[in-house]
Coordinates of C-alpha atoms and ligand atoms in Angstrom, one line a residue:
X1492 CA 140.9 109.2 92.0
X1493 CA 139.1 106.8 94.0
X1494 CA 137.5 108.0 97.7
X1495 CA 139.0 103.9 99.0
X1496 CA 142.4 104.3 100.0
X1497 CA 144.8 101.8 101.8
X1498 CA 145.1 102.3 105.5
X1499 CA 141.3 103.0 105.5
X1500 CA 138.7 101.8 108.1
X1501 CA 136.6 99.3 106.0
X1502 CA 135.2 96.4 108.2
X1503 CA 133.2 97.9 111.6
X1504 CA 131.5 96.1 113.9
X1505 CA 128.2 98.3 115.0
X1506 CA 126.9 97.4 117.9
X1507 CA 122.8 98.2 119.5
X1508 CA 123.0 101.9 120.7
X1509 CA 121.3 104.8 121.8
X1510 CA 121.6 107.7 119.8
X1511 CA 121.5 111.2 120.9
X1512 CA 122.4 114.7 120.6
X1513 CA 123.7 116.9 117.5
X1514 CA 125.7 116.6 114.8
X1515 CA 127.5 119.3 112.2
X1516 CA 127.1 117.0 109.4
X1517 CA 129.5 117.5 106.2
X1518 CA 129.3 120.5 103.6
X1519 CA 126.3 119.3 101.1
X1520 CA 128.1 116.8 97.9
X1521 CA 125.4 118.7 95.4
X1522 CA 126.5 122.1 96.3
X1523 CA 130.2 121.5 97.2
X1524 CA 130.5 119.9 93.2
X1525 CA 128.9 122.9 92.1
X1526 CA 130.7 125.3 94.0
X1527 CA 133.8 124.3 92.5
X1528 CA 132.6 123.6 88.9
X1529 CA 130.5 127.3 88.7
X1530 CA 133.4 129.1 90.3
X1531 CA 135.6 128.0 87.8
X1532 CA 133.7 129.1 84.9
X1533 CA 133.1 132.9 86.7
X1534 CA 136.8 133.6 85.4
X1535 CA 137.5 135.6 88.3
X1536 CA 138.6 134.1 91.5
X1537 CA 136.1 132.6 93.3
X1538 CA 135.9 131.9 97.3
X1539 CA 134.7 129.3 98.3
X1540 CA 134.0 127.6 101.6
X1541 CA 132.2 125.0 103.3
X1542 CA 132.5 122.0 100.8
X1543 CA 132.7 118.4 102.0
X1544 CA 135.9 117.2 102.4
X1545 CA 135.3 113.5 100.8
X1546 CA 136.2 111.7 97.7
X1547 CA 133.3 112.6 95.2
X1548 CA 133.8 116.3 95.6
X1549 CA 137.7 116.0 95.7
X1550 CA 137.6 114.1 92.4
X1551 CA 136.1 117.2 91.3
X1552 CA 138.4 119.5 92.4
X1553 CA 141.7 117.1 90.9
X1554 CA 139.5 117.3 87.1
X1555 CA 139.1 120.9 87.1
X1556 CA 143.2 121.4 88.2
X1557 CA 143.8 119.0 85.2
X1558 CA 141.7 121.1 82.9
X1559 CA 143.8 123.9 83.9
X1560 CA 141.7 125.6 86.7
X1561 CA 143.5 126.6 89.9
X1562 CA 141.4 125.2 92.4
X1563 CA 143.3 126.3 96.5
X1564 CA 142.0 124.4 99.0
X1565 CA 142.2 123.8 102.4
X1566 CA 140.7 122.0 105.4
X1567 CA 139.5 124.5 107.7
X1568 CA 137.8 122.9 110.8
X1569 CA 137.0 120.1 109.1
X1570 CA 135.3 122.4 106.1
X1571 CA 136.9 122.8 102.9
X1572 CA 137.9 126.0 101.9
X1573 CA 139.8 128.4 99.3
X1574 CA 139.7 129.6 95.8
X1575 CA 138.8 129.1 92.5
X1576 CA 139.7 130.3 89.2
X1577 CA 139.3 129.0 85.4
X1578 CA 140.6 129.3 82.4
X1579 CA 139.9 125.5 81.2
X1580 CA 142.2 124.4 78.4
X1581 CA 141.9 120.3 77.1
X1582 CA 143.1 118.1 79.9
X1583 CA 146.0 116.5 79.1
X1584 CA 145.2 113.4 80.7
X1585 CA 142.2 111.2 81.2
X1586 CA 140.1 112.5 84.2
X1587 CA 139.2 109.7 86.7
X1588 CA 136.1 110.2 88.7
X1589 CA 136.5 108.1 91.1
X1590 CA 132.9 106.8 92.3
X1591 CA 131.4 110.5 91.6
X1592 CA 128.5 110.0 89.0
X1593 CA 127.8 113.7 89.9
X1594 CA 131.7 114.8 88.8
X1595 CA 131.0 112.5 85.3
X1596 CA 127.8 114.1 84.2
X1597 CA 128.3 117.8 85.2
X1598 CA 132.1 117.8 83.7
X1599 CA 130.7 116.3 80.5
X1600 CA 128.8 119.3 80.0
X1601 CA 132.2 121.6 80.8
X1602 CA 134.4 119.3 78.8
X1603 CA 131.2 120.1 75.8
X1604 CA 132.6 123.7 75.7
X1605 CA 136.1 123.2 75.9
X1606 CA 138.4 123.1 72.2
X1607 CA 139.5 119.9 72.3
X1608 CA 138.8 116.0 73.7
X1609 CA 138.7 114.8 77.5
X1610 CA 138.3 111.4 78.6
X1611 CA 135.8 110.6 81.7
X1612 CA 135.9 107.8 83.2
X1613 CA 135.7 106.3 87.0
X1614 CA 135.9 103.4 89.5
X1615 CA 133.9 99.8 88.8
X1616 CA 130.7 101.3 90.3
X1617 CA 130.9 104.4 87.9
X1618 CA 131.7 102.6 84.8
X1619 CA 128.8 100.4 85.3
X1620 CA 126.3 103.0 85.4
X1621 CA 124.5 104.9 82.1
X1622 CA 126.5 107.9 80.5
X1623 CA 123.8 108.2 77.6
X1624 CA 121.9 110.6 79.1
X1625 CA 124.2 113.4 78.9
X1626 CA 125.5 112.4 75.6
X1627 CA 122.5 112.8 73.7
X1628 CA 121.8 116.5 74.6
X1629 CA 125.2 117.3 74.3
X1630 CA 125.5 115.6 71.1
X1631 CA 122.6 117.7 70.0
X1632 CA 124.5 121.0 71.0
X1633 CA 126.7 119.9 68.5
X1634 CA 130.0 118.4 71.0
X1635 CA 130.7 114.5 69.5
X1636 CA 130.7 112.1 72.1
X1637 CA 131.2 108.4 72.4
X1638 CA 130.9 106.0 75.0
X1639 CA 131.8 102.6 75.5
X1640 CA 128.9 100.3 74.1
X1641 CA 127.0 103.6 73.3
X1642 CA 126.4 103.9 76.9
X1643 CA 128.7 103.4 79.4
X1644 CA 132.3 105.6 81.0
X1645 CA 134.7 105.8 79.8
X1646 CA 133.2 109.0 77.7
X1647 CA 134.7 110.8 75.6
X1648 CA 133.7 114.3 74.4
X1649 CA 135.1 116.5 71.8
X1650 CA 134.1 119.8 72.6
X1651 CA 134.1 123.1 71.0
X1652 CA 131.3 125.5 69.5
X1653 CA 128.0 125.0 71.2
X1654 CA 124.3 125.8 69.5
X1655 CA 121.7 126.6 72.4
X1656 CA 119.1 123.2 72.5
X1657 CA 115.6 122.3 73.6
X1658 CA 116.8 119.5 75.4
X1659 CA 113.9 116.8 76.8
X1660 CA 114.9 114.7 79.0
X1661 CA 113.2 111.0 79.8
X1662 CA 114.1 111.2 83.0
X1663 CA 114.2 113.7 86.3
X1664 CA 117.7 114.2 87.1
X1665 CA 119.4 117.1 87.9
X1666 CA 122.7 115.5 86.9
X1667 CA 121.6 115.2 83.4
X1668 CA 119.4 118.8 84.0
X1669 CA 122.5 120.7 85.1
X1670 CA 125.0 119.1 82.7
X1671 CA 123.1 120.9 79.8
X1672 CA 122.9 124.1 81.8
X1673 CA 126.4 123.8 82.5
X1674 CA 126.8 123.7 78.7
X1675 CA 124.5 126.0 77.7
X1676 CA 126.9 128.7 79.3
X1677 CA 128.8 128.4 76.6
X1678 CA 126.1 128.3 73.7
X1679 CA 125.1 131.3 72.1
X1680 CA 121.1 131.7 73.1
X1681 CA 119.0 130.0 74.9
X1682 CA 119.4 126.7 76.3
X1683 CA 115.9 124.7 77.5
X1684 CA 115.8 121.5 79.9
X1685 CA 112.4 120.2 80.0
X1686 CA 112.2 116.9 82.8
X1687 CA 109.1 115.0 83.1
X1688 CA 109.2 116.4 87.4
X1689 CA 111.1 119.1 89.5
X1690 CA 114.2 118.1 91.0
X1691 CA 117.0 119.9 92.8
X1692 CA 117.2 123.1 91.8
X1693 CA 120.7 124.1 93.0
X1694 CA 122.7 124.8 89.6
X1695 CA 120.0 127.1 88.6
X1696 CA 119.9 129.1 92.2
X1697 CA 123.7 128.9 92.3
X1698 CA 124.1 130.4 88.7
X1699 CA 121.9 133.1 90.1
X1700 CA 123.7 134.1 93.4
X1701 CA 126.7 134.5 90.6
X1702 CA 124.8 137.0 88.4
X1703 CA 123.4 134.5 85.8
X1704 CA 119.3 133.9 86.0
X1705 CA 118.2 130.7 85.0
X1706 CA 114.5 130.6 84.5
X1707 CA 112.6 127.8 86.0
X1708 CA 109.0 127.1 86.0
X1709 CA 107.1 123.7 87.5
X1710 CA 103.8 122.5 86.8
X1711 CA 101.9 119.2 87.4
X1712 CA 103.5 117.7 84.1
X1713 CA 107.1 119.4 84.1
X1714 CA 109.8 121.5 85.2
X1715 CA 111.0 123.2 82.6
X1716 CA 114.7 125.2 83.2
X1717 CA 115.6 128.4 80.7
X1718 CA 118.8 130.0 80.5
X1719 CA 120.5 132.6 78.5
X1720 CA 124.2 133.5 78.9
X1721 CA 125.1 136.8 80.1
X1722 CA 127.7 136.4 82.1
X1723 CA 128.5 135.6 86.0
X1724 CA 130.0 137.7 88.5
X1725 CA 132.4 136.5 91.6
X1726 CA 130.4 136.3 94.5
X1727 CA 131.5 134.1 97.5
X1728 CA 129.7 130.6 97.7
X1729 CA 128.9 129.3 101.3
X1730 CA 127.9 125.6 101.3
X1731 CA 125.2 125.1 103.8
X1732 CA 125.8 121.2 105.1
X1733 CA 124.2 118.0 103.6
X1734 CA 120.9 117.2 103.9
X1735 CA 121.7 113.5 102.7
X1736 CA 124.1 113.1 105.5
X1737 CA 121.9 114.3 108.1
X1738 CA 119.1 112.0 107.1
X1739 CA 121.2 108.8 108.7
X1740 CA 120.9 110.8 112.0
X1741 CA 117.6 112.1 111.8
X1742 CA 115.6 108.8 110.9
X1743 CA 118.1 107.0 113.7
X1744 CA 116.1 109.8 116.1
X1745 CA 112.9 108.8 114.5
X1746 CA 113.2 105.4 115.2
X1747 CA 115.2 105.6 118.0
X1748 CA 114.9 106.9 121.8
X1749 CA 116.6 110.2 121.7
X1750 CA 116.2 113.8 120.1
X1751 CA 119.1 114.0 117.3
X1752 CA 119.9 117.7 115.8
X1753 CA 121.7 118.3 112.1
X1754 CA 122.2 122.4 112.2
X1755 CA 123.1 124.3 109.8
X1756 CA 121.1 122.1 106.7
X1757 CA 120.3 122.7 103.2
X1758 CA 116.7 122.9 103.3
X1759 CA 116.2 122.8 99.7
X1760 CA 112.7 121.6 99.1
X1761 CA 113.7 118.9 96.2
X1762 CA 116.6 117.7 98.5
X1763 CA 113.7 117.4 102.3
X1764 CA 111.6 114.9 100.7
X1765 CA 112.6 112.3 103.3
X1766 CA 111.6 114.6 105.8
X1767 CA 108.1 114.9 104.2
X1768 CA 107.9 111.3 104.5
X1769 CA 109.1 111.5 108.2
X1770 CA 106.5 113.5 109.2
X1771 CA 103.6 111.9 106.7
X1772 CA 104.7 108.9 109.2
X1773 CA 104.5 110.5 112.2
X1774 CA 107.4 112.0 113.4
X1775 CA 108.2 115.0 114.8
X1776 CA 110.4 117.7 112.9
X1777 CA 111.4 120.8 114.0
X1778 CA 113.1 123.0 111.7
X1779 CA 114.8 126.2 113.7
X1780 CA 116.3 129.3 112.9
X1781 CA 115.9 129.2 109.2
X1782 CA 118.0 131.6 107.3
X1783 CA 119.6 131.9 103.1
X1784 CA 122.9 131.1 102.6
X1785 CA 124.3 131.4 99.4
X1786 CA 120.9 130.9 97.5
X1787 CA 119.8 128.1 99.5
X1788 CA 117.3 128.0 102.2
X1789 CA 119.4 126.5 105.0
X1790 CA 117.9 125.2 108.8
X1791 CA 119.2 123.3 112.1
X1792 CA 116.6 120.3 112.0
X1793 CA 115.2 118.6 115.5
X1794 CA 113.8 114.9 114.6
X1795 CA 112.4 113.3 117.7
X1796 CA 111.7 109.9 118.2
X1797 CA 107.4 108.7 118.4
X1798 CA 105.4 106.0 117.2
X1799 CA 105.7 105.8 112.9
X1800 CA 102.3 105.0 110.9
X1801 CA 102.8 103.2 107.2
X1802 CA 103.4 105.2 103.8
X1803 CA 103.6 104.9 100.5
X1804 CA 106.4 107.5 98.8
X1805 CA 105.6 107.6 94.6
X1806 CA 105.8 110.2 91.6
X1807 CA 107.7 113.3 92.5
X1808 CA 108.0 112.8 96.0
X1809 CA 110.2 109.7 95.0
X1810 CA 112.9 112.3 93.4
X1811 CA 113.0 114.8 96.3
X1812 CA 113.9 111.8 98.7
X1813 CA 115.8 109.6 96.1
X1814 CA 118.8 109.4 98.2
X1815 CA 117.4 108.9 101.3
X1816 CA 115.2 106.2 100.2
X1817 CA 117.4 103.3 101.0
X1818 CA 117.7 104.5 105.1
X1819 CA 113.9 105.7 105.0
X1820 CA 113.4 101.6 105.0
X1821 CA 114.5 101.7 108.5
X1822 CA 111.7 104.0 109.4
X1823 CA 109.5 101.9 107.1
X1824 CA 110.2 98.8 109.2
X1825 CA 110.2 100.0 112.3
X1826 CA 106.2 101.5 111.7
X1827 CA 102.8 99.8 112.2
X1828 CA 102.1 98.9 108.6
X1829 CA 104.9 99.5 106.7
X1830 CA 106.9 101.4 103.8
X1831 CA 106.2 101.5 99.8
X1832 CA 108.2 102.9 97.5
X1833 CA 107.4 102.8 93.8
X1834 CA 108.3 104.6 90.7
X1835 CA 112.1 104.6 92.0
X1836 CA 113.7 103.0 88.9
X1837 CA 116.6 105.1 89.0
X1838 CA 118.1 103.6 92.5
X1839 CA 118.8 101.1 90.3
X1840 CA 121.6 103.1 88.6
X1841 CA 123.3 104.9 91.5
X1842 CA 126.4 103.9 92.7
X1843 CA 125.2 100.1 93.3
X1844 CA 121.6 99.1 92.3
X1845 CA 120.1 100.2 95.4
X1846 CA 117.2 98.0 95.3
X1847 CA 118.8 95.0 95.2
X1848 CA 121.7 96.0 97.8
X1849 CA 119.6 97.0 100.1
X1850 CA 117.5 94.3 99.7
X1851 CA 120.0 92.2 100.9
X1852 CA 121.4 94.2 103.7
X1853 CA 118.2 94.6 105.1
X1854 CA 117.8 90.8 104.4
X1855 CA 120.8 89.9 105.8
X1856 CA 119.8 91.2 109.2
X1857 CA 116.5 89.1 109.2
X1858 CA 114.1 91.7 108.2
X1859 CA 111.4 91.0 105.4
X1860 CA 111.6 93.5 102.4
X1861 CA 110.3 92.4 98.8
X1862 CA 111.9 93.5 96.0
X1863 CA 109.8 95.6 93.3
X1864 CA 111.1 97.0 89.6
X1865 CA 110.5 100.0 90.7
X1866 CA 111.1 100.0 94.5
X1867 CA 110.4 97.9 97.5
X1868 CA 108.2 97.4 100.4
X1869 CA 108.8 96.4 104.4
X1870 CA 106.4 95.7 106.1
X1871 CA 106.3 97.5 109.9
X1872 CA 106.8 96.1 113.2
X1873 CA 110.1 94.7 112.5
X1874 CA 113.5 94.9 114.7
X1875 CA 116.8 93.7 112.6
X1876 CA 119.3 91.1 113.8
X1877 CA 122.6 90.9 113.9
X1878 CA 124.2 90.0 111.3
X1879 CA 126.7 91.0 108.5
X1880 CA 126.3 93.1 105.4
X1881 CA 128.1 94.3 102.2
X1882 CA 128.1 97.5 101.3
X1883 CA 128.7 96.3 97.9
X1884 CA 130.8 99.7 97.2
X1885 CA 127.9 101.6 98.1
X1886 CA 128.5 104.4 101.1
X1887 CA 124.9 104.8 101.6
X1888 CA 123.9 101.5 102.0
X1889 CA 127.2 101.1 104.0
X1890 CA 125.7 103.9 106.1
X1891 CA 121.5 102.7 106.9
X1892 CA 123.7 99.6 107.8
X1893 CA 125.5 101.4 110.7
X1894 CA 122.1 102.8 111.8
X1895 CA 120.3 99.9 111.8
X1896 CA 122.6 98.3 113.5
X1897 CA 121.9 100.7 116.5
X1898 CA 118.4 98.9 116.5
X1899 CA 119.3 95.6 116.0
X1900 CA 119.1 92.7 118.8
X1901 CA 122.8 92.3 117.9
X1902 CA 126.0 93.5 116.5
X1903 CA 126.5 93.9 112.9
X1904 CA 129.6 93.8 110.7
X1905 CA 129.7 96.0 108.1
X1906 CA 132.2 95.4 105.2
X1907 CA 133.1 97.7 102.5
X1908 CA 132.6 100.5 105.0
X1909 CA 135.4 102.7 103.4
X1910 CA 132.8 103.4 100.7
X1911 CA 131.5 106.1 102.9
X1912 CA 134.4 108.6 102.3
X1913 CA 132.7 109.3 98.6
X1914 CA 130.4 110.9 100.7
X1915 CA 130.7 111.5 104.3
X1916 CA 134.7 110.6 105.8
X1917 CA 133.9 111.2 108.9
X1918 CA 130.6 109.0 109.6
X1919 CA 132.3 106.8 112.3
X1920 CA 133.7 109.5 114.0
X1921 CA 130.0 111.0 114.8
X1922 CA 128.1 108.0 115.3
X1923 CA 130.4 107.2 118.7
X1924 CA 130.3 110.8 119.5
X1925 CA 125.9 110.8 119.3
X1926 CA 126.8 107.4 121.4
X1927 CA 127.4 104.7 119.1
X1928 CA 129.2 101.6 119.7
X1929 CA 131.7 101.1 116.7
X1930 CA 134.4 97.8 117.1
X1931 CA 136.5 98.3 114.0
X1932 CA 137.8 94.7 112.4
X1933 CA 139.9 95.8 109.4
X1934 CA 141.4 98.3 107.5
X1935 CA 141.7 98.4 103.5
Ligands
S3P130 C1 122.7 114.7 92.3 C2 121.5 114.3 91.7 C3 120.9 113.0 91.9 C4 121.5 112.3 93.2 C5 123.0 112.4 93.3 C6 123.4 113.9 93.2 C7 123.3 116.0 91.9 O1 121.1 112.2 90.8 O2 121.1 111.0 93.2 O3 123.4 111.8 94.4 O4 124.2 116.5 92.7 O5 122.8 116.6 90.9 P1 120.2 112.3 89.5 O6 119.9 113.7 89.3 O7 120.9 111.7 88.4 O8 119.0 111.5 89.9

């Protein structure tokens, strides 16, 4: 199940451009994953619309139909749509995840309460990139896990009985934070995620649109999640659109000469980060007609283009913005003094290491970013070149590419571009229609 298929636009030619307009941006990855994995475990049909129609979440969908769920879908106006219903039984094959670190970690905690063993495992990207986070909780909820070198897909899980844990996790990640929740559905008593800082909240707020309250409480030193099974009920889940997605357009109208609109956005406080940096830079937001959906705070955001001041983006503001970071380097360069970004270890484990790729695709197109551990910084008052960059499997580098190509003095060729249908299949299509000049040079 990988997103890249043959016939596929995968080297594009972006040429200088001026961006303008709005956008409906696809259904949000986060919710559209969660929306299929929750519904399943209601046990009762579940509808669902409004999901992205792109690789990650459709690797999803195919895992739960081979651990016996029927998952209908269709593509309505360019939204997914349909039902779900459980009844998960062992898969009788191994599950392929394609690029989806989200599908691996949250199905390791279903496969965890499932009688029997399923095999996770994914594309080149995904078996490069660290499995031991969920297996150590879920190994102390009793499942038996293994993974190759003790840390790596393909994972295997035996599942069956589960005892409730007090699970602390090193790191912030919802992945690993909703993995045990996901498990902790089937425990008997209360499951406990404690993470050194917040980060999104959606499995908890979806689990409570469907009847099952997840306590969750944030201080300066921890977020700490609390849930005790009782059972969910089959509501409909709406998926507002992706706040990651819009983020391309919104810092190409920060940096750019036009107004740019995203409606109908997930506002989700740990998911707006980048827009917090935005505006700590300068820029002008304007967030309209703000309504709940589902759960989730959504909004049509307004991002219009102004002078950007320097800033530095560290501790939890880093996870609120973590995937944005790589195309906030575009606002960074494009400012008086400059962008930091420390304590941002983890890009380092997404689906390339994001420091070093876009270190090079930034570097590739003239402009001067140094690479940190933990981060980088580029300095401000820079304009890119042309030039050409690898996405390096990667859709969101393959994607701050595209938009800094709109800046750039000249064109720049982009390969590995089909990357971006983990994520967003339908990039290309709205960057000509804000205005953008797109040559495509090769297909997959
Ligand atoms: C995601 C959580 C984040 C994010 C990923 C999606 C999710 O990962 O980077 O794209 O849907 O839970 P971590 O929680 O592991 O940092």
């Amino acid at each position: 199940m990988s997103a890249v298929r043959p016939g596929m636009v995968d080297v594009v030619r972006v040429h200088p451009s001026t961006l303008g307009g709005s956008v409906a941006v696809p259904g949000d990855k986060s919710l559209s994953h969660r929306a299929l994995l929750l519904g399943t475990l209601v046990g009762e049909a579940v509808e669902v619309s409004g999901l992205a129609d792109s690789g990650d979440v459709q690797a999803t969908a195919a895992a739960l139909r081979l651990m016996g769920a029927q998952v209908d879908l269709e593509v309505r106006d360019g939204d997914v749509a349909g039902t779900v219903c459980g009844g998960l039984r062992e898969p009788d094959d191994v599950i392929d995840c394609g690029n989806s670190g989200t599908s691996l970690r949250l199905l390791a905690g279903v496969a965890a309460g499932i009688d029997g063993v399923s095999v996770l495992t994914g594309d080149g990207s995904l078996r490069g990139r660290p499995v031991d986070r969920v297996r150590d909780p879920l190994q102390a909820m009793g499942a038996r896990l293994t993974a190759r070198g003790g840390r790596l897909p393909p994972l295997v899980v035996e599942g069956g009985a589960l005892r409730p844990v007090e699970w602390h996790s090193p790191v912030a990640s919802a992945q690993v934070k909703s993995c045990v929740l996901l498990a902790g559905l089937r425990a008997s008593g209360t499951t406990t995620v404690v993470s050194p800082a917040p980060s999104r909240d959606h499995t908890e707020r979806m689990l409570g649109h469907l009847g099952q309250p997840v306590e969750r409480t944030v201080d300066a030193a921890a977020e700490t999640v609390r849930l005790t099974p009782t059972g969910m009920i089959p509501a409909p889940v709406r998926v507002a659109r992706d706040p990651s997605s819009a983020a391309f357009w919104l810092v190409a109208a920060a940096i750019g000469e036009q107004p740019i609109t995203t409606p109908g956005v997930c506002v989700n406080p740990g998911r707006v980060g980048f827009v917090d940096v935005l505006e700590s830079m300068g820029a002008t937001v304007a967030s309209g007609d703000l309504r709940e959906d589902s759960g989730e705070p959504v909004a049509d955001l307004t991002v219009n283009p102004g002078n950007l001041r320097g800033a530095q983006v560290s501790g939890a503001a880093v996870v609120a913005a973590l995937d944005e970071l790589p195309v906030l380097s575009l606002a960074g360069l494009r400012s008086d003094t400059g962008l930091e970004v420390l304590d941002a270890q983890e890009l380092r484990v997404k689906e390339s290491d994001r420091i070093r790729t876009l270190v090079a695709a930034l570097g590739a197109l003239g402009v001067e970013i140094e690479e940190r551990p933990d981060g980088y910084r580029v300095p401000g008052g820079q304009t890119p070149q042309g030039g050409v960059v690898h996405a390096h499997g990667d859709h969101r580098i393959a994607m701050t590419a595209a938009i800094a190509a709109t800046i750039s003095t000249g064109p720049v060729e982009i390969t590995g571009f089909a990357s971006v249908a983990s994520s967003y299949p339908t990039f290309l299509d709205d960057l000509r229609a804000l205005g953008g000049r797109v040559e495509v040079v090769a297909h997959t």
